[in-house]
PDB file of C-alpha atoms in Angstrom:
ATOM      1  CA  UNK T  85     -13.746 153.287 -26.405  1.00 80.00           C
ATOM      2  CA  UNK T  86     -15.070 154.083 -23.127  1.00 87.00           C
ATOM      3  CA  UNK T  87     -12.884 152.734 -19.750  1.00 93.00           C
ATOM      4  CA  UNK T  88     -13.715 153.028 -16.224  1.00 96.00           C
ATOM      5  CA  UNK T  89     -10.611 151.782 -13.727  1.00 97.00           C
ATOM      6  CA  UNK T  90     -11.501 151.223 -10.168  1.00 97.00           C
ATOM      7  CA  UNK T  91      -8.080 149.796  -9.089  1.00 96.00           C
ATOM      8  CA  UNK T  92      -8.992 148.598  -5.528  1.00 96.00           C
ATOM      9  CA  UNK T  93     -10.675 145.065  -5.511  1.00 95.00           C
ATOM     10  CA  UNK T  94     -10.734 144.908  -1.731  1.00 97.00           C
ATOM     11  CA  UNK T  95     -10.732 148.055   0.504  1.00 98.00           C
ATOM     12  CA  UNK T  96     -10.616 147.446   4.361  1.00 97.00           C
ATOM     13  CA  UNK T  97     -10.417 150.118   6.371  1.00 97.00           C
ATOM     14  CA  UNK T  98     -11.871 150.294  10.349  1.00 97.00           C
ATOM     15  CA  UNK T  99     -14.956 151.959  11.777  1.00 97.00           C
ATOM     16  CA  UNK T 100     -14.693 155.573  11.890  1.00 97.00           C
ATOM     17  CA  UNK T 101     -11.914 155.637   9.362  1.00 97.00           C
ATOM     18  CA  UNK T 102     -12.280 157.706   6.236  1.00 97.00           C
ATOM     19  CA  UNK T 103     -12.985 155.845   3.047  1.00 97.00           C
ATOM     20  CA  UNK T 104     -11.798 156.631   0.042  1.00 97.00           C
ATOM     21  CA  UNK T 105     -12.844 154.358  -3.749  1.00 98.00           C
ATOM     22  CA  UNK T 106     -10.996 155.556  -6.503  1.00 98.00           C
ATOM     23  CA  UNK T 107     -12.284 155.510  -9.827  1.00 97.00           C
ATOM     24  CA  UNK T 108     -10.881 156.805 -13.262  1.00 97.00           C
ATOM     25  CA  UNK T 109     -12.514 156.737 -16.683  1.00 96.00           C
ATOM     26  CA  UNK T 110     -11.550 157.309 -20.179  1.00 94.00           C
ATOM     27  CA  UNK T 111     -14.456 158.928 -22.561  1.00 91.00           C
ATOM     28  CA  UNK T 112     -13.541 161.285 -25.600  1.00 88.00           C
ATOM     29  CA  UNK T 113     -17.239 163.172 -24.638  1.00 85.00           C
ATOM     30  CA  UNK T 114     -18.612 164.762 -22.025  1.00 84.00           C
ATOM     31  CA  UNK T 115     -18.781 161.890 -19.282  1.00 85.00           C
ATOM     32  CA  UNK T 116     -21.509 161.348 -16.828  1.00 89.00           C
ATOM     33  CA  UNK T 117     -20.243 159.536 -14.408  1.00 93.00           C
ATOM     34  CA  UNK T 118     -22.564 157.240 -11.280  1.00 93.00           C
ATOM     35  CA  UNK T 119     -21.697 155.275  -8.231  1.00 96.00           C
ATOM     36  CA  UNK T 120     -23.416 152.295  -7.757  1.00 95.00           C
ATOM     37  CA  UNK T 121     -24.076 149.905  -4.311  1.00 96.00           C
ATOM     38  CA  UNK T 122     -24.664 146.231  -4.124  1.00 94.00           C
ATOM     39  CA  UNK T 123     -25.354 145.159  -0.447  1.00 95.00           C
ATOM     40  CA  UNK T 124     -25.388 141.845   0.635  1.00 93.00           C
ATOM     41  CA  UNK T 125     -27.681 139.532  -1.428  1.00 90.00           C
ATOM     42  CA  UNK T 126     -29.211 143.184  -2.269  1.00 92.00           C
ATOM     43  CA  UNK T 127     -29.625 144.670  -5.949  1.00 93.00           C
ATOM     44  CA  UNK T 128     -27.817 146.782  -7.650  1.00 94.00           C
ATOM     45  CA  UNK T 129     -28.469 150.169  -6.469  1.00 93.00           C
ATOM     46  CA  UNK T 130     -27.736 153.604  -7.339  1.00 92.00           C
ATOM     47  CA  UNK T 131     -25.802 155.650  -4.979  1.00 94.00           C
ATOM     48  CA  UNK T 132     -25.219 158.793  -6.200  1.00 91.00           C
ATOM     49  CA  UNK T 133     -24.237 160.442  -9.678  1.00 88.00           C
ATOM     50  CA  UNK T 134     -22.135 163.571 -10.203  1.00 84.00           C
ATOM     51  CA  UNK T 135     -24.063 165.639 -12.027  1.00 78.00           C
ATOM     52  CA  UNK T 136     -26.722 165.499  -8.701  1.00 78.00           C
ATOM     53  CA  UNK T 137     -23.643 166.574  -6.317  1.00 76.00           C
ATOM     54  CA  UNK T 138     -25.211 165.625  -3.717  1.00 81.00           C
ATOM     55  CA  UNK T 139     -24.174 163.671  -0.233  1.00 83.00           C
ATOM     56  CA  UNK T 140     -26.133 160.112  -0.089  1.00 87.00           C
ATOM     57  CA  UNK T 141     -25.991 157.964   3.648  1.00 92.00           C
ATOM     58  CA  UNK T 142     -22.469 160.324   3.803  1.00 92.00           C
ATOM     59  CA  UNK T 143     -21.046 159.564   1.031  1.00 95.00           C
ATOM     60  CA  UNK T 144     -20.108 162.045  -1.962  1.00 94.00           C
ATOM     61  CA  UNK T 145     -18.084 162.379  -4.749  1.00 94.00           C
ATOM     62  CA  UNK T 146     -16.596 164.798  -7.545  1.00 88.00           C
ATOM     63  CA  UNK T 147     -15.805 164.563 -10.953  1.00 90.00           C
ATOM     64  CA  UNK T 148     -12.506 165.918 -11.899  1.00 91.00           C
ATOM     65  CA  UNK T 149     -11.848 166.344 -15.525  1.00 89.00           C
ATOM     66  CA  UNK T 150      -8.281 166.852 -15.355  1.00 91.00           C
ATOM     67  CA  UNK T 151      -7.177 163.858 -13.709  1.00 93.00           C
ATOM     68  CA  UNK T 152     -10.534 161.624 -14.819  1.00 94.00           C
ATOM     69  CA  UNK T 153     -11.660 160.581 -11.731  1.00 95.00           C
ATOM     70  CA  UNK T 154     -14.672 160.224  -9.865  1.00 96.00           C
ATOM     71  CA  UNK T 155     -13.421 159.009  -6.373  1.00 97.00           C
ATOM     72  CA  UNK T 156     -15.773 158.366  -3.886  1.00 96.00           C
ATOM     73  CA  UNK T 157     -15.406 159.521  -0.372  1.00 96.00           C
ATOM     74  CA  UNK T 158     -17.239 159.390   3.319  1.00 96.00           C
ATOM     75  CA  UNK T 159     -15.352 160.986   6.331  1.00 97.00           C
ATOM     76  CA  UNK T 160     -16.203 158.309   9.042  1.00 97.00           C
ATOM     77  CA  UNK T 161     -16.676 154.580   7.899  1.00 97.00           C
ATOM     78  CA  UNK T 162     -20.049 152.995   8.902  1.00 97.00           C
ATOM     79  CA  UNK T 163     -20.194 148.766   9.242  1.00 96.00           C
ATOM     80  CA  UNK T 164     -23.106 148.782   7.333  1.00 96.00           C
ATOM     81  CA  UNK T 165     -21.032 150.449   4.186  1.00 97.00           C
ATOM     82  CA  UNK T 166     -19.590 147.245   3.555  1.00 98.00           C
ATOM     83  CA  UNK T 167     -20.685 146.330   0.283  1.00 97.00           C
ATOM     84  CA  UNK T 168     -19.704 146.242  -3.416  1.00 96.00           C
ATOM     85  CA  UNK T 169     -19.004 149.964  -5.113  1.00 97.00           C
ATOM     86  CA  UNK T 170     -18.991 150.033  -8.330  1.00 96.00           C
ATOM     87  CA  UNK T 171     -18.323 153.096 -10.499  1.00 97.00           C
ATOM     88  CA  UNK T 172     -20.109 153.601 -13.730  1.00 95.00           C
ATOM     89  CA  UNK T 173     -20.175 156.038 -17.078  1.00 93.00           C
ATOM     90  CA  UNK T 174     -23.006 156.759 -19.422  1.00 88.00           C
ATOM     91  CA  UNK T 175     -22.011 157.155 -22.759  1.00 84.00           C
ATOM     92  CA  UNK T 176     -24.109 158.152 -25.842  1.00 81.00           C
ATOM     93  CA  UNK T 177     -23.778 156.672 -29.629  1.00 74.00           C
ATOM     94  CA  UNK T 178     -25.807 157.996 -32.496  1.00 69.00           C
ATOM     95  CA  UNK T 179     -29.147 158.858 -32.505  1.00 68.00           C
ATOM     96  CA  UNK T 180     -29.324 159.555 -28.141  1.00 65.00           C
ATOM     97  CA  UNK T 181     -28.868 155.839 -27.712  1.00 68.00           C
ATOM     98  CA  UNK T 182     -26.706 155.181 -24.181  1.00 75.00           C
ATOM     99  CA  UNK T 183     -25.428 152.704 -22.140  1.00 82.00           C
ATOM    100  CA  UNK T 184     -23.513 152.256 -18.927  1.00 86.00           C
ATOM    101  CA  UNK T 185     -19.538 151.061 -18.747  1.00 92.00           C
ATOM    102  CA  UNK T 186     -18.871 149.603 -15.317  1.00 94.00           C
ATOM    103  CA  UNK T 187     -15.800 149.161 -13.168  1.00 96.00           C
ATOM    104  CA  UNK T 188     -14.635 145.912 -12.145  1.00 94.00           C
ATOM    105  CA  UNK T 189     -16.174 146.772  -8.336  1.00 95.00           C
ATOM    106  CA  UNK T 190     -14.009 147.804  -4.889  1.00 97.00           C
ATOM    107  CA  UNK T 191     -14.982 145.462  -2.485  1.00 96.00           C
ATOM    108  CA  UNK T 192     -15.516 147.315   1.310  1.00 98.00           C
ATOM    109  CA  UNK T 193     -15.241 145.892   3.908  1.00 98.00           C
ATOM    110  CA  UNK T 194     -15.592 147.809   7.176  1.00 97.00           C
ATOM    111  CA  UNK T 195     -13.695 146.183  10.309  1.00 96.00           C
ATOM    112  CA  UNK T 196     -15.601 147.100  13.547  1.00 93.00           C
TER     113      UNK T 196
ATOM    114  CA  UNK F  19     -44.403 150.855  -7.477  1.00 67.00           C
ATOM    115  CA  UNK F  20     -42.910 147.361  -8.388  1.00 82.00           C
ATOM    116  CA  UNK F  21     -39.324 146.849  -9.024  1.00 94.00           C
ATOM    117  CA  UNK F  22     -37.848 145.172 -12.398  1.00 97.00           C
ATOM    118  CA  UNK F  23     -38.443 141.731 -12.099  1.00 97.00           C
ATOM    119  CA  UNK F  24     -36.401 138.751 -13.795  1.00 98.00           C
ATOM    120  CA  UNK F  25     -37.374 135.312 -14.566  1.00 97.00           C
ATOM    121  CA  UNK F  26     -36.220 132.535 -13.724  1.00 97.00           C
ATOM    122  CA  UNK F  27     -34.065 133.486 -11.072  1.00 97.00           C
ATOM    123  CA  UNK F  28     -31.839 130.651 -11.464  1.00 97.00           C
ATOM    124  CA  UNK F  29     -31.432 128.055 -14.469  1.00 96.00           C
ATOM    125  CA  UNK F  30     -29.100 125.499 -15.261  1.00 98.00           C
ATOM    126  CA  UNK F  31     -28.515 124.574 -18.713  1.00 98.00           C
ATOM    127  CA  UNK F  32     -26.108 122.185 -20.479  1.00 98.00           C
ATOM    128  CA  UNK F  33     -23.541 123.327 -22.994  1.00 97.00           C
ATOM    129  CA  UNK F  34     -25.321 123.393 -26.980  1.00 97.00           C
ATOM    130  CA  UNK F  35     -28.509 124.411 -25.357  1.00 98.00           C
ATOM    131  CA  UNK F  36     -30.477 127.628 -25.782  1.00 98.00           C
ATOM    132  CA  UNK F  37     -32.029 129.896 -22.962  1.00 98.00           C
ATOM    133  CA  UNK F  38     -34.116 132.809 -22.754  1.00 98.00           C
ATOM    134  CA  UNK F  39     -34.448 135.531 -20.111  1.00 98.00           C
ATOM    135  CA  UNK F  40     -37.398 137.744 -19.218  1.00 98.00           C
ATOM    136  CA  UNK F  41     -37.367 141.096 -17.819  1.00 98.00           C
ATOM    137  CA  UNK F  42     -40.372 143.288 -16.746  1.00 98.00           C
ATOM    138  CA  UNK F  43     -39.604 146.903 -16.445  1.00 97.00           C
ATOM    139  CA  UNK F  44     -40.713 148.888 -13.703  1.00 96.00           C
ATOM    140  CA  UNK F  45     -44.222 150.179 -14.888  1.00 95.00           C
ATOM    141  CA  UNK F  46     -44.126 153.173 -17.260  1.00 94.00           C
ATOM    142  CA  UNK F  47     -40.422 152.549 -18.343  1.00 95.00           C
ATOM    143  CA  UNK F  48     -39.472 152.068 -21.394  1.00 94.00           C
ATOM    144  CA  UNK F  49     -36.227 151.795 -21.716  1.00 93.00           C
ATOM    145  CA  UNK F  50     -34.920 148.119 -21.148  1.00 95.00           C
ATOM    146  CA  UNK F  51     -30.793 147.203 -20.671  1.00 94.00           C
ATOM    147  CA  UNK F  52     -29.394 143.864 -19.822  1.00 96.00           C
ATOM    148  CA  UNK F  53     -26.122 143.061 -18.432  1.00 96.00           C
ATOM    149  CA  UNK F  54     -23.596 140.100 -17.671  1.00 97.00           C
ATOM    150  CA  UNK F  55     -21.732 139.733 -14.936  1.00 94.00           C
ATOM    151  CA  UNK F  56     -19.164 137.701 -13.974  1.00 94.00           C
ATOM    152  CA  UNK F  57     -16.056 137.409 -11.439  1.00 89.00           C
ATOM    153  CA  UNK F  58     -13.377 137.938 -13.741  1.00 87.00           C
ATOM    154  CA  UNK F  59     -15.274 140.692 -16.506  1.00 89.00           C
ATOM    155  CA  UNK F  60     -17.692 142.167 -14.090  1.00 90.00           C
ATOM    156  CA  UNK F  61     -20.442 143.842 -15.735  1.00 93.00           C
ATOM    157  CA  UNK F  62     -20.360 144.459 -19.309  1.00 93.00           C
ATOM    158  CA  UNK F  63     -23.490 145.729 -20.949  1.00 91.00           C
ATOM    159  CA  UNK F  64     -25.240 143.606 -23.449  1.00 94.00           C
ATOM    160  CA  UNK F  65     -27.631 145.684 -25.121  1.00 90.00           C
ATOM    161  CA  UNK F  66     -30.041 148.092 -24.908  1.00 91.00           C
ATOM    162  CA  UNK F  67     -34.080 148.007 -26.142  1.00 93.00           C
ATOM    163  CA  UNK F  68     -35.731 151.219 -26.274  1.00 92.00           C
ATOM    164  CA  UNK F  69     -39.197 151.184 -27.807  1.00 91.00           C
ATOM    165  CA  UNK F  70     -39.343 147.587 -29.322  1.00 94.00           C
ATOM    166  CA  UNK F  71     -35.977 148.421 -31.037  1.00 92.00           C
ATOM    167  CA  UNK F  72     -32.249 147.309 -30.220  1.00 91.00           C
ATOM    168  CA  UNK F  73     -30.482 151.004 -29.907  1.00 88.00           C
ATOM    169  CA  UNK F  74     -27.296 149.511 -28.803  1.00 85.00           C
ATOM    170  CA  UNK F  75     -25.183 146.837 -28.325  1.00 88.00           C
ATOM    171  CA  UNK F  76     -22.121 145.187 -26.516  1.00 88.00           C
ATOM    172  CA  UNK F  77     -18.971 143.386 -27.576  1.00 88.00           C
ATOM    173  CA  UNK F  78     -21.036 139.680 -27.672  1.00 94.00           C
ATOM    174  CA  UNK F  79     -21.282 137.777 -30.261  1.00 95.00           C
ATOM    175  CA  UNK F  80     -24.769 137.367 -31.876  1.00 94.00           C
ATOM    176  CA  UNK F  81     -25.310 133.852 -29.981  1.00 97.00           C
ATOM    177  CA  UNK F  82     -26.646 136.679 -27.736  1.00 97.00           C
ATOM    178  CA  UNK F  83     -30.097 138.359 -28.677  1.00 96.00           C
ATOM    179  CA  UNK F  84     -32.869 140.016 -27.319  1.00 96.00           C
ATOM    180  CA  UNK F  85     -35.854 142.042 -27.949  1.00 97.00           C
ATOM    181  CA  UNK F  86     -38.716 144.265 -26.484  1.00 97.00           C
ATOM    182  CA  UNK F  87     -42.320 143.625 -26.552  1.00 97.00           C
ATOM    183  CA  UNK F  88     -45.204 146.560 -26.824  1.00 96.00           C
ATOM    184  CA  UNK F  89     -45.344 146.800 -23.190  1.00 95.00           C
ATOM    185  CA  UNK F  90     -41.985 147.112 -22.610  1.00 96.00           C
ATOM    186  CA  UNK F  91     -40.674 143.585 -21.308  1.00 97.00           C
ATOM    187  CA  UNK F  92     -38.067 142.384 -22.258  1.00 98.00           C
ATOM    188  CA  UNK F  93     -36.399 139.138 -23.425  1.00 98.00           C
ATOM    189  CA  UNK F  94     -32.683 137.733 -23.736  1.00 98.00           C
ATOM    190  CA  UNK F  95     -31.827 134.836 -25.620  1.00 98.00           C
ATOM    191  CA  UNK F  96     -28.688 132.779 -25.715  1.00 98.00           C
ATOM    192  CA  UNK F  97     -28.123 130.072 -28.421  1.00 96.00           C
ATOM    193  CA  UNK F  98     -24.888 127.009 -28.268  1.00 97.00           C
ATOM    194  CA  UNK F  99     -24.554 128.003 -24.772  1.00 98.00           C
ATOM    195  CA  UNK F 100     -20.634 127.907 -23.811  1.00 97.00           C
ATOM    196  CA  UNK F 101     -19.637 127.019 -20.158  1.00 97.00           C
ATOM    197  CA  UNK F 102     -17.701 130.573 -20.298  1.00 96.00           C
ATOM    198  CA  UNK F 103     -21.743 131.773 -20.178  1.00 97.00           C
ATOM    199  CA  UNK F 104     -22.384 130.977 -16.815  1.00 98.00           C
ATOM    200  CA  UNK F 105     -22.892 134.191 -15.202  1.00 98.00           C
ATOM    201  CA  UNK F 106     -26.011 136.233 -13.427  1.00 97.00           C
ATOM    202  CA  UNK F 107     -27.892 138.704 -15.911  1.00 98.00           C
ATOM    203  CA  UNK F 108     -28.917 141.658 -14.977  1.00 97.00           C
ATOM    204  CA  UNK F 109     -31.970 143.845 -16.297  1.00 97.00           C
ATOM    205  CA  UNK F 110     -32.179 147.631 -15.586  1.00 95.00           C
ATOM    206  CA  UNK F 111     -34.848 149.903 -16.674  1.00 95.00           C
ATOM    207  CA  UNK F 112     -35.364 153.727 -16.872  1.00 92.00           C
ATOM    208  CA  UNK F 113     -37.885 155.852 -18.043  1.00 90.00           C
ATOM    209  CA  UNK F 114     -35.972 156.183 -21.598  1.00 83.00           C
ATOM    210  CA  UNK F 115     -32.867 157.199 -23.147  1.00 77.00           C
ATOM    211  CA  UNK F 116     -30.881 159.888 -21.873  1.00 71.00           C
ATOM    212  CA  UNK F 117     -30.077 161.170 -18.448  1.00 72.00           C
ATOM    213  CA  UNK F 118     -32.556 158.996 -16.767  1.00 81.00           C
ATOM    214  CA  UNK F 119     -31.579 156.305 -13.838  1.00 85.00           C
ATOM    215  CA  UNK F 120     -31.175 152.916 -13.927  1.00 89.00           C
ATOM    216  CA  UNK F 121     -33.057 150.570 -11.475  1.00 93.00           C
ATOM    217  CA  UNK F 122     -31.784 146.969 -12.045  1.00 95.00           C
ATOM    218  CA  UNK F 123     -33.258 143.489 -11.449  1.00 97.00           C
ATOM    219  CA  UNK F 124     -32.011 140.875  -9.522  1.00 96.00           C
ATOM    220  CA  UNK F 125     -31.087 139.237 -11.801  1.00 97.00           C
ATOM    221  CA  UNK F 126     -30.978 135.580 -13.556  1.00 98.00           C
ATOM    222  CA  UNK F 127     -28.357 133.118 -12.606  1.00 97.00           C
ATOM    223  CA  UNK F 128     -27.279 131.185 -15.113  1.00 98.00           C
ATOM    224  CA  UNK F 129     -24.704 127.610 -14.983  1.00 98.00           C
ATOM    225  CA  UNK F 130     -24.166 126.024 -17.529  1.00 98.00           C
ATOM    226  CA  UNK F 131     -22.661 122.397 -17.213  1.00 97.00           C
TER     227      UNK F 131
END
């Protein structure tokens, strides 16, 4: 079965500061793997995925297959980047059906 | 273009009794997931609806149900609710299966007593 580990509950780290959320997954296919960003008293929100590989509000991160991660990175720490991350992975069953596994969430907190 | 929307957004129920949860996808998708989360599991997917039919389904037992209408809403139904089922719900849609993204609802927050 499908696993995704984000072992940080609670990251603080100080304005300016780079971030780092770590994320690891476990998936015998061909993952797909997301980052997702819950503000305060905000919806769930997609931040970025890795097959886009792109930079979002700073932010960017890259699948590597040979340690299964997905960290998430941003060079200079923002206040309004506190929030809830939460790293996801699509898998597929039979038939093209999919659904997302989530990680438990790394709190941010930014410290002006 | 309207977001998912959930209804009720909050709803208090006492243990034994049965709830349902609506969902209305984002216009034009059909594809209809719902979620539970909850401090100590976080989110762990309930099931998916993709064109009126279940495609997929979570590690709940079948006190949990759902189903999707013609026009894509969606509805989730609890039965015997447990205490341990106090949690929010959350509804995502996409356009359909496969690489598409998710855009969730707000969710439904659910206590039971």
């Amino acid at each position: 079965a499908q696993r995704v580990t984000q072992p940080e509950k609670l990251l603080s780290v100080f304005k300016g500061a780079p971030v780092e959320l770590k994320c690891n997954y476990s998936y015998s296919g061909s993952p797909e793997l997301f980052w997702y960003v819950q503000y305060s008293r905000q919806r769930l929100q997609l931040l970025l995925r890795h097959i886009s590989r792109e930079s979002i509000k700073g932010f960017t991160a890259d699948l590597n297959k040979g340690e299964t991660s997905f960290h998430l990175k941003k060079p200079f720490a923002q206040e309004e980047d506190s929030a809830m991350y939460y790293c996801a992975l699509r898998w597929y069953s039979g038939g093209g059906a999919d659904g997302l596994t989530f990680g438990k969430g790394t709190h941010l907190i930014i410290q002006p | 273009k309207a977001g998912v929307t959930q209804t009720p957004r909050y709803l208090i129920k006492t243990r034994g009794q049965q709830v349902t949860l609506s969902c209305s996808p984002i216009s034009g998708h059909r594809s209809v997931s719902w979620y539970q989360q909850t401090p100590g599991q976080g989110l762990q997917f309930l099931f998916e609806y993709f064109s009126e039919t279940q495609r997929n389904k979570g590690n709940f037992p079948g006190r949990f149900s759902g189903r999707q209408f013609s026009n894509s809403r969606s509805e989730m139904n609890v039965s015997t609710l447990e205490l341990g089922d106090s949690a929010l719900y959350l509804c995502a849609s996409s356009l359909g299966e496969g690489p598409y993204e998710q855009y969730f609802g707000p969710g439904t927050r659910l206590t039971v007593t």
